[in-house]
Coordinates of C-alpha atoms in Angstrom, one line a residue:
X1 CA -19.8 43.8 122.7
X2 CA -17.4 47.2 121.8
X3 CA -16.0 46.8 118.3
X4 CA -12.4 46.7 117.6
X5 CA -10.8 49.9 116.5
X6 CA -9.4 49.4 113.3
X7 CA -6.3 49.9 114.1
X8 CA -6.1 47.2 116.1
X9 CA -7.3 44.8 114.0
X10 CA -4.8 46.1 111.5
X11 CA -2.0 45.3 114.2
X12 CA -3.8 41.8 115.1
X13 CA -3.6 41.3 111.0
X14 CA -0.1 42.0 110.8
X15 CA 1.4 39.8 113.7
X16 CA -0.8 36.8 112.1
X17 CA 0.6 37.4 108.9
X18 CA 4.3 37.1 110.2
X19 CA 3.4 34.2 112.5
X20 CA 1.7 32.9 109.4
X21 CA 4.1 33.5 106.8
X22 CA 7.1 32.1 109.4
X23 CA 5.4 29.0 109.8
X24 CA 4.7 28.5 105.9
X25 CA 7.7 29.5 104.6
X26 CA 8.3 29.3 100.4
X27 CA 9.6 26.9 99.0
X28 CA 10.5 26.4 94.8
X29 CA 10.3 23.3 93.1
X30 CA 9.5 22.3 89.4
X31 CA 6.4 20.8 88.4
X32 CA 4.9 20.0 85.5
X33 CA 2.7 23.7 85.6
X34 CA 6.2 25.3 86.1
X35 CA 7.4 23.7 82.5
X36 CA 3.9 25.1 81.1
X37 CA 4.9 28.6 82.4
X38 CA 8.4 28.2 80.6
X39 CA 6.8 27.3 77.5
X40 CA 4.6 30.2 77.8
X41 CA 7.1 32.6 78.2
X42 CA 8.7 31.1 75.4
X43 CA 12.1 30.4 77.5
X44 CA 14.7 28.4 75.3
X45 CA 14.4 24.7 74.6
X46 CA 17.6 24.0 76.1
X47 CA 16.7 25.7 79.4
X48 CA 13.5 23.6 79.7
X49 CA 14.9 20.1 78.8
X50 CA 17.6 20.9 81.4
X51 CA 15.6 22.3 83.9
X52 CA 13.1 18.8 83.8
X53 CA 15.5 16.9 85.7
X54 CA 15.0 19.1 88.6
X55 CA 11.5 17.6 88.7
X56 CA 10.3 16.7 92.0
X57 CA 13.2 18.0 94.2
X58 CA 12.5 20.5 97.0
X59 CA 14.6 23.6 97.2
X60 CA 13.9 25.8 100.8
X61 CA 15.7 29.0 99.6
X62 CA 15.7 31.2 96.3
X63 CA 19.7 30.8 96.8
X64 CA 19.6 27.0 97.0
X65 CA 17.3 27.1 93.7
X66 CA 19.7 29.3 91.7
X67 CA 23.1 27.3 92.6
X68 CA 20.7 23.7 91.3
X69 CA 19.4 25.5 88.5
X70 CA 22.5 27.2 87.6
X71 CA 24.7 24.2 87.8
X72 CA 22.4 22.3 85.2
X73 CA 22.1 25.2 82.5
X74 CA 25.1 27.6 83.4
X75 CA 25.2 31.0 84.7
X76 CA 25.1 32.8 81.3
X77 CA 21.7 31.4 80.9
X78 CA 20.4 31.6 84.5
X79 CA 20.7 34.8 84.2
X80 CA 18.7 35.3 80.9
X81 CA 16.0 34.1 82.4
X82 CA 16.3 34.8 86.5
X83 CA 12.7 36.4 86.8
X84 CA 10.4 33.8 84.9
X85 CA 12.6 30.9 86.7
X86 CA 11.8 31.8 90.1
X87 CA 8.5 32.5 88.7
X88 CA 7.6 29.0 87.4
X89 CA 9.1 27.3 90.3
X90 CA 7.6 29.3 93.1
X91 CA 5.6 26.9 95.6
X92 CA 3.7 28.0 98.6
X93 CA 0.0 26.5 98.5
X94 CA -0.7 28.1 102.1
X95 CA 0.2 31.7 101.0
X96 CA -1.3 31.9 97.7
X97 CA -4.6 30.4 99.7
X98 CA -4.8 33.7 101.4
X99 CA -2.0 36.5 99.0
X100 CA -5.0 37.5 96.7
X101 CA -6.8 39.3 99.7
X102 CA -3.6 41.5 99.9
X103 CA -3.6 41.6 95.9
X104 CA -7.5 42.7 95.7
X105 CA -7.0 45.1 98.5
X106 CA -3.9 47.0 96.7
X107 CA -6.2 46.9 93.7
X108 CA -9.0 48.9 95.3
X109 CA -6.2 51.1 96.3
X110 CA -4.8 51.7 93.2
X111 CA -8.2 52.3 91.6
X112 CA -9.3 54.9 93.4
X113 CA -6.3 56.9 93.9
X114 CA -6.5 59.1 90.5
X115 CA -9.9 60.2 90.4
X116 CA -9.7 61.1 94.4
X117 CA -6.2 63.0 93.6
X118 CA -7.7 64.8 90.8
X119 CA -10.9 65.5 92.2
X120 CA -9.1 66.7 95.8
X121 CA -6.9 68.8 94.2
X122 CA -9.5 70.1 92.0
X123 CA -12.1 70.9 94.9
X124 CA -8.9 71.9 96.8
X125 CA -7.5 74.7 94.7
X126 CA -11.0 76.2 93.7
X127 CA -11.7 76.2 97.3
X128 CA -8.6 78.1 98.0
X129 CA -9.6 80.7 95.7
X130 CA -7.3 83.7 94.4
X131 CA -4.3 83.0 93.0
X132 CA -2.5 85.0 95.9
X133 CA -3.7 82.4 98.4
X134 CA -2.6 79.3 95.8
X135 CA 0.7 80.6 96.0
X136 CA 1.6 81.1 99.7
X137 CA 0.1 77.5 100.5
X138 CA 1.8 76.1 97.5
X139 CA 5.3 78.3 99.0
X140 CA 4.6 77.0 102.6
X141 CA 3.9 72.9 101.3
X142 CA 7.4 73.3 98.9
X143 CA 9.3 74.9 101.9
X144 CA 8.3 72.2 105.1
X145 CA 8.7 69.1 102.1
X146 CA 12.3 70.5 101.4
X147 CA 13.0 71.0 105.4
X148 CA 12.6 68.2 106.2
X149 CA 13.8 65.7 103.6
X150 CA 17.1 67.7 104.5
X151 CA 16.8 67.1 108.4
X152 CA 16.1 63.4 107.2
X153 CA 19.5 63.1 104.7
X154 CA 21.4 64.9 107.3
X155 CA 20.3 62.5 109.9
X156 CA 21.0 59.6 108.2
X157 CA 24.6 61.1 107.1
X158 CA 25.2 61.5 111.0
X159 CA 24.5 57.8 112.3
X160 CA 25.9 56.2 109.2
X161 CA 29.4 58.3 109.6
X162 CA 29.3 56.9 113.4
X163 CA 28.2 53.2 113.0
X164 CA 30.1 52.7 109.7
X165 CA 28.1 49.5 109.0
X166 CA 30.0 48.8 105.6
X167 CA 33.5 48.3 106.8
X168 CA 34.1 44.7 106.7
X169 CA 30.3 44.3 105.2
X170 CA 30.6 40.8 102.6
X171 CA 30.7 41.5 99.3
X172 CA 29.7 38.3 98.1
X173 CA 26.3 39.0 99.9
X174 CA 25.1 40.9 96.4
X175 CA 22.4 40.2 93.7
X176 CA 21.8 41.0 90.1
X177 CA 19.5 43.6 89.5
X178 CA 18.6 45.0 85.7
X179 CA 17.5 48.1 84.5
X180 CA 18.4 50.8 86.9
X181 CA 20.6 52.6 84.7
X182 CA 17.9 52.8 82.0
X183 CA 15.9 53.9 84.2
X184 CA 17.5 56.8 84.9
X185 CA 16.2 60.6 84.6
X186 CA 18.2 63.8 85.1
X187 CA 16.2 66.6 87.6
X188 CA 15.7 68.8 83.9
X189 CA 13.7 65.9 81.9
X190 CA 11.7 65.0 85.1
X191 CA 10.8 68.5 85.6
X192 CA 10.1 68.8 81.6
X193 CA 7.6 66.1 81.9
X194 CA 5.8 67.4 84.6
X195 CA 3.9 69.4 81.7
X196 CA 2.2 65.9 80.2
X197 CA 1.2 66.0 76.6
X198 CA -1.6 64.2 76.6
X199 CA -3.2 64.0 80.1
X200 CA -5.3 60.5 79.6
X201 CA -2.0 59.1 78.7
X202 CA -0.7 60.0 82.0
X203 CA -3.9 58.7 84.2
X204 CA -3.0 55.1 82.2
X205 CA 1.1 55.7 83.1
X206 CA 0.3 57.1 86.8
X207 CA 2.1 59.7 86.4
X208 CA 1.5 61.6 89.3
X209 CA 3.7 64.6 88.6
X210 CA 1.5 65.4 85.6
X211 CA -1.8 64.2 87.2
X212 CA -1.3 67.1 90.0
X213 CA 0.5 69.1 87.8
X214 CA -2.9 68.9 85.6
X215 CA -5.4 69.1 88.4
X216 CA -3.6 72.6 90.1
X217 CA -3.9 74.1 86.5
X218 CA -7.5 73.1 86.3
X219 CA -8.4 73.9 89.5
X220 CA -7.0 77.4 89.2
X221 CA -8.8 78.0 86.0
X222 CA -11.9 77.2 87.1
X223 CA -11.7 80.2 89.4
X224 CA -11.5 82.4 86.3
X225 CA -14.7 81.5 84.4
X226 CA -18.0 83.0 84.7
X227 CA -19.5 82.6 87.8
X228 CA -22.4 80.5 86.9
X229 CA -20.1 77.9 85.2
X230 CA -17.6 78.5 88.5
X231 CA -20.3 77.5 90.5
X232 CA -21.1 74.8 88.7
X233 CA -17.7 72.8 88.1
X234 CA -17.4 73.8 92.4
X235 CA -19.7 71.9 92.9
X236 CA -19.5 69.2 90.5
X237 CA -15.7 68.1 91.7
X238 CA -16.6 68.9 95.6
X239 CA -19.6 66.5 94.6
X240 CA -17.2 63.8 93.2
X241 CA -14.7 64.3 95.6
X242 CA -17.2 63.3 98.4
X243 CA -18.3 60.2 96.7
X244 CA -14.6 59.1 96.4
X245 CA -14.2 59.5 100.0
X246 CA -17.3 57.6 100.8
X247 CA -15.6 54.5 98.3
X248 CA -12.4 54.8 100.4
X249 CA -14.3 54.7 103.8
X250 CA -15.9 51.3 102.1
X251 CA -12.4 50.3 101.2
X252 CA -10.8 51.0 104.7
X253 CA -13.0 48.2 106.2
X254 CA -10.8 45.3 104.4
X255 CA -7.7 46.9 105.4
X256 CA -7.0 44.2 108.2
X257 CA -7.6 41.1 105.9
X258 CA -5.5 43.1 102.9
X259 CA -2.6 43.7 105.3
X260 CA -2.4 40.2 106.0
X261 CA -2.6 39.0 102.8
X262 CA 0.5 41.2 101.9
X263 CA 2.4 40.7 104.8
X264 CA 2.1 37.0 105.1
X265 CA 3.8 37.0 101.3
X266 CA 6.5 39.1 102.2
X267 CA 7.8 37.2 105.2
X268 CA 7.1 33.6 103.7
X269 CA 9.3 34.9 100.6
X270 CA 12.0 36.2 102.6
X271 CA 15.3 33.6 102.1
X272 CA 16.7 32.6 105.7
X273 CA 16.3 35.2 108.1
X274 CA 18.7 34.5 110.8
X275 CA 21.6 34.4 108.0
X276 CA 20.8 37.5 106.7
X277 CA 20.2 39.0 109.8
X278 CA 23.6 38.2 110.7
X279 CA 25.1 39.7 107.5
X280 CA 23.1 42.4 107.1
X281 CA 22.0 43.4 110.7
X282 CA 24.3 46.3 111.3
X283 CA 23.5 48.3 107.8
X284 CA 19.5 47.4 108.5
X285 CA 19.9 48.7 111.9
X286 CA 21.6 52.2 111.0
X287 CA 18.9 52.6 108.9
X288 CA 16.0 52.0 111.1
X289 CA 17.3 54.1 114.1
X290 CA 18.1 57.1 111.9
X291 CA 13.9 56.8 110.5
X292 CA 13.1 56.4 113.8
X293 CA 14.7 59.6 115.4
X294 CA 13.5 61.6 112.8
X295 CA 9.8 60.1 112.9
X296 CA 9.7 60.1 116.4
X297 CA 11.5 63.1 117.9
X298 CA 12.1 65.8 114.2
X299 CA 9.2 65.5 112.6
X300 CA 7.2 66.0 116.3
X301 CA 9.6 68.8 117.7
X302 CA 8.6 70.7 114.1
X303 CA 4.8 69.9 114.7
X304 CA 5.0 71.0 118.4
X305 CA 7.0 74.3 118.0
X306 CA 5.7 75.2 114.5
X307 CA 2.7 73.8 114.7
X308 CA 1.9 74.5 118.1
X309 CA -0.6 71.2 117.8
X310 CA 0.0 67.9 120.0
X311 CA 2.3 65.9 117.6
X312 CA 1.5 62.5 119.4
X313 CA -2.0 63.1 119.7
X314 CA -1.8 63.3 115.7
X315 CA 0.2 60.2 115.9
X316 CA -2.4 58.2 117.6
X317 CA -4.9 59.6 114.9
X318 CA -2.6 58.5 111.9
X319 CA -2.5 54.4 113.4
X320 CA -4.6 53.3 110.9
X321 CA -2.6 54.9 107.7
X322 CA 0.7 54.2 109.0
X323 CA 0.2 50.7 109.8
X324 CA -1.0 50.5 105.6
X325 CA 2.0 52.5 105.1
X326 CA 4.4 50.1 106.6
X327 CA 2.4 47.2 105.6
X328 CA 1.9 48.0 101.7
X329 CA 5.3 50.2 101.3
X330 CA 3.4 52.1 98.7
X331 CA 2.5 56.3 100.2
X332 CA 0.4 56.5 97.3
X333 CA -1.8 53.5 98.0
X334 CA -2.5 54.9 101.8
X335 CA -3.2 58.2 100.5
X336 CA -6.9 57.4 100.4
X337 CA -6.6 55.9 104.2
X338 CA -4.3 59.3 105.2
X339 CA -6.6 62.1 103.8
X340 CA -9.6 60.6 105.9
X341 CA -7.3 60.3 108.9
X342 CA -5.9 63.9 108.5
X343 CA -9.4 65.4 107.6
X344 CA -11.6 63.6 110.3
X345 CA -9.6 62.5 113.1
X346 CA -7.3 65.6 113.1
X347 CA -9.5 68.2 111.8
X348 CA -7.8 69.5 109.3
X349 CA -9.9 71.6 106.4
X350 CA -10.1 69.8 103.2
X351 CA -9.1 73.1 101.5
X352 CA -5.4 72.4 102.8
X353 CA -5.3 68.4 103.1
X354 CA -6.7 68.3 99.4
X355 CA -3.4 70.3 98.2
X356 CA -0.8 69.4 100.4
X357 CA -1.5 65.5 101.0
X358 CA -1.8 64.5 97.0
X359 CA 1.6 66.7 96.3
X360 CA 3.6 65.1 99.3
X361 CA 2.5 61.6 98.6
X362 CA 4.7 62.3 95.2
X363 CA 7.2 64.4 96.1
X364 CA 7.8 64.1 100.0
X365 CA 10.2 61.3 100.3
X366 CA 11.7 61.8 104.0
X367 CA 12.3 58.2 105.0
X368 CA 13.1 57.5 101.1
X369 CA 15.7 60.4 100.9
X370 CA 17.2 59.1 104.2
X371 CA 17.8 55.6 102.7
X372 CA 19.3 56.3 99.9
X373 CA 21.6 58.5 101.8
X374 CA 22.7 55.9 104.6
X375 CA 22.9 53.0 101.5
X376 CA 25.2 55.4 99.6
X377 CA 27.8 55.8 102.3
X378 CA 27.2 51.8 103.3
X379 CA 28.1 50.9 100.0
X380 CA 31.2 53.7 99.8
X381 CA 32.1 52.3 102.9
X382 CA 31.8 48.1 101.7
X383 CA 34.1 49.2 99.1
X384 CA 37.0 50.9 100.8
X385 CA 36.1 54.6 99.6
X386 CA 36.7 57.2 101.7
X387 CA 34.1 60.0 100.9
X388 CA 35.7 63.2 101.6
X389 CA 33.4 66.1 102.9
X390 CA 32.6 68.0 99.7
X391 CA 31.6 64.3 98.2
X392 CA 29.1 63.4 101.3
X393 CA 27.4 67.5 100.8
X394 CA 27.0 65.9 97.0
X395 CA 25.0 62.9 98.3
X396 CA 22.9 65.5 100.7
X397 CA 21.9 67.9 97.4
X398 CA 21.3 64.8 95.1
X399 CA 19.5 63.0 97.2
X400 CA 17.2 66.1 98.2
X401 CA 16.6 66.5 94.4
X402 CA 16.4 63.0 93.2
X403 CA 13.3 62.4 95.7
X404 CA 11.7 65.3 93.7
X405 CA 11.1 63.4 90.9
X406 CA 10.8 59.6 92.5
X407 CA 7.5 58.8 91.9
X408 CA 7.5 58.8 88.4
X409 CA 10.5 56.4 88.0
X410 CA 9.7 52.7 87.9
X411 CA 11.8 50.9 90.6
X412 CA 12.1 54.4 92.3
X413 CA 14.1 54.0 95.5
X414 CA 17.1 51.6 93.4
X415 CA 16.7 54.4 91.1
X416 CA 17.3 56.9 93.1
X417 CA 20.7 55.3 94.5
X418 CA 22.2 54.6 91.0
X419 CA 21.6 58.5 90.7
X420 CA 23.6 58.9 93.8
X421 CA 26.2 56.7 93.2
X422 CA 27.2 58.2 89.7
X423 CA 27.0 61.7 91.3
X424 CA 29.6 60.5 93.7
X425 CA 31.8 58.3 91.4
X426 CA 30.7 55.2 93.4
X427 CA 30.4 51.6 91.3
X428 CA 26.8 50.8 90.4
X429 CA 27.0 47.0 91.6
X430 CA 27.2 48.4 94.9
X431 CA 23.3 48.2 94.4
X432 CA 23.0 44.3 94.6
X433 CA 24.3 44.7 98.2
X434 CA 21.3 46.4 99.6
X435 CA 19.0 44.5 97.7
X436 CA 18.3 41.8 99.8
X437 CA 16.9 43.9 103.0
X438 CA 15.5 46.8 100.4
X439 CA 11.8 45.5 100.5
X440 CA 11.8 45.2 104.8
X441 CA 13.2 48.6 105.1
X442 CA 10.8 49.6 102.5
X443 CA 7.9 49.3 105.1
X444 CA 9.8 51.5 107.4
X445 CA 10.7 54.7 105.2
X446 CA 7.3 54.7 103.9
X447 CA 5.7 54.8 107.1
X448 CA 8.1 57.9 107.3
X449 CA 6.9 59.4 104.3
X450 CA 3.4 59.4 105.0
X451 CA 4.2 60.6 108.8
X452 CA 5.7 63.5 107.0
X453 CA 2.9 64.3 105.0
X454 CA 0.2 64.2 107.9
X455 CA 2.6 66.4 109.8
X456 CA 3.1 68.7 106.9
X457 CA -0.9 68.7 106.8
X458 CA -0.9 69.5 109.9
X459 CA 1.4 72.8 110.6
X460 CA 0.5 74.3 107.1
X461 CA -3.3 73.8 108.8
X462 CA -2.3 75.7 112.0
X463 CA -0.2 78.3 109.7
X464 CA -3.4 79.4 108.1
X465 CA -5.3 79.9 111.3
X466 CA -6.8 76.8 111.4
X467 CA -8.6 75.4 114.3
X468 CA -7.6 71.2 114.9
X469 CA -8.7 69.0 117.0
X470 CA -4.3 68.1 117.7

């Protein structure tokens, strides 16, 4: 019997999960578990004693929670303790029966990425060899990553200036969300911090700036010892390298059963559909058709004519690492899945996918960038303000250098709006409109992102002469 190809059972995986996680939707209720959670967290007395008498009651919707809860220990309070309340009272037996393979599998992810980042770019750069050679490939990756997350802003500027989904958008339709002005970094202190002061430190924080940042520097270095000892650390971290690979081969195999167990969550979680559909359709539409214009006719025009490699081909060899992509919405979780894909379905040389793939999976944010443009305007728009020209090139240049630094800011794409909205003079709340449909279109600008950085792969391959099987 012929096997499946893995990225059909990835496919298979993620229609189950939405069939499953439609027909077992979540629900909150308290129970005498939530109360121990409450305790635990050390929530307020008050708020616990109150909270009781919803014992036993069913609530189908986050909303119809909060207006119960919020009615029996006021808003003031609701608010304190928002998170850890939805928390305790968070009810879905059928989804948390199959939500740890998708926890596991984004685990196994996570745990390899570091040590196959360093030791790619490691072997990458020493494999490159002179300093010469590091630069034009590091000139030629800076270049296409800066190309195209402005084709992507500008895009998205173009079909949200024609569709104007915010006029008329409801207002009411907004949630709380804390911590994004804290969060906050100017372009100088993420640049500063590039330069990590104590590296281990930054493997524990993930920062990946610093971790490539690191790795480059090493790599480089190593070309400038001895011989015997260059020989040596070659091999070593071209050794190490190769067993990381062979561990992310192992872990691609549960990538149908992980996709499921992540999808399944994030559909059973989502609050009534259909309403917010209907509220929220127009802005969520914008959005999608602008990713997919520039995914499936920019991004391929620059492979074809720059490239001069078969850009759907190449698409057809990235199914299995953009399917992750869309499932997990994390570009650094499917880098494992998109080196292999690039390397052995593509052909390109490890010497250029080890350098280019790590550094866009940080810093390449094409679908991201393209977002936070269209939300921007939306939320200009929802508001009544009338963004005059010089204002909208302001949202084009922060947006380009906001993605820079993304990846190292917790809660990265709200972030990154905040950044945009100040630049602009726009009100900061205008973030609690976007947030109920900012996990869905998650899945689709990350699935951008990491088609950029297999395309990126890709031409910079060709531009050094490379043969590829695209």
């Amino acid at each position: 019997m012929k096997k499946i190809q893995l990225h059909w059972q990835i496919l298979i995986g993620l229609v189950i999960a939405i069939i499953y996680g439609i027909i077992f939707p979540t629900s909150y209720q308290i129970q005498e578990n939530s109360l121990k959670t409450l305790t635990n967290a050390r929530v307020e007395n008050i708020v616990i004693e109150k909270i009781t008498s919803l014992k036993g009651k069913n609530y189908h919707t986050r909303n119809a929670f909060k207006v119960a809860a919020t009615a029996l220990i006021g808003g003031e309070l609701f608010v304190k303790n928002e998170e850890i309340l939805y928390k305790a009272a968070y009810y879905n037996k059928a989804v948390m029966a199959v939500g740890w393979m998708g926890v596991i599998f984004l685990r196994a992810l996570k745990m390899i990425i570091i040590p196959l980042i360093l030791s790619s770019l490691i072997s990458g750069v020493t494999n490159i060899g002179s300093s010469e050679n590091l630069g034009r490939l590091g000139l030629k990756t800076i270049s296409y990553y800066l190309l195209t997350s402005t084709f992507a802003i500008v895009t998205g500027l173009f079909f949200v200036n024609i569709i104007k989904p915010g006029i008329g958008a409801d207002l009411n339709f907004s949630q709380k969300v804390e911590g994004l002005v804290e969060s906050q970094r100017s372009l100088g202190q993420t640049l500063i911090e590039i330069v990590p002061t104590n590296v281990f430190q930054s493997f524990n924080n993930n920062s990946m700036l610093s971790i490539i940042f690191f790795a480059i520097i090493f790599g480089f270095f190593i070309t400038r010892v001895r011989p015997s000892h260059r020989d040596v650390l070659r091999k070593a971290f071209n050794a190490i390298f190769e067993v990381m690979m062979q561990i992310t081969l192992f872990v691609i195999k549960f990538t149908p059963l992980g996709v499921f167990g992540i999808v399944v969550k994030v559909v059973a979680d989502q609050d009534d559909l259909a309403n917010l559909g209907a509220r929220m359709g127009l802005y969520m539409g914008t959005v999608i058709l602008a990713l997919l214009l520039h995914f499936l006719l920019t991004l391929p025009l620059l492979v074809k004519t720059v490239g001069k490699a078969r850009p759907y081909r190449h698409m057809v060899n990235m199914s299995t690492p953009l399917l992750t992509a869309f499932s997990t919405s994390s570009s650094g979780a499917t880098l494992p899945l998109t080196m292999k894909a690039v390397e052995m379905n593509s052909g390109v040389s490890n010497k250029i996918s080890s350098f280019t793939l790590p550094l866009g999976a940080t810093i390449n944010m094409d679908g991201t960038a393209l977002y936070e443009c269209v939300a921007a305007i939306f939320i200009a728009q929802a508001y009544g303000v009338d963004l005059s020209i010089i204002q909208q090139l302001i949202i084009i240049v922060t947006a380009l250098l906001a993605s820079i630094g993304a990846a190292a800011i917790p809660m990265a794409g709200l972030v990154m709006i905040t950044v945009i909205l100040t630049a602009v003079g726009l009100p900061l709340e205008g973030v609690g409109l976007i947030l109920a449909v900012d996990r869905i279109l998650d899945m689709f600008r990350t699935a951008t992102n990491v088609w950029s950085d297999s395309c990126g792969a890709v031409i910079i391959a060709k531009s050094e002469g490379e043969k590829l099987n695209v």
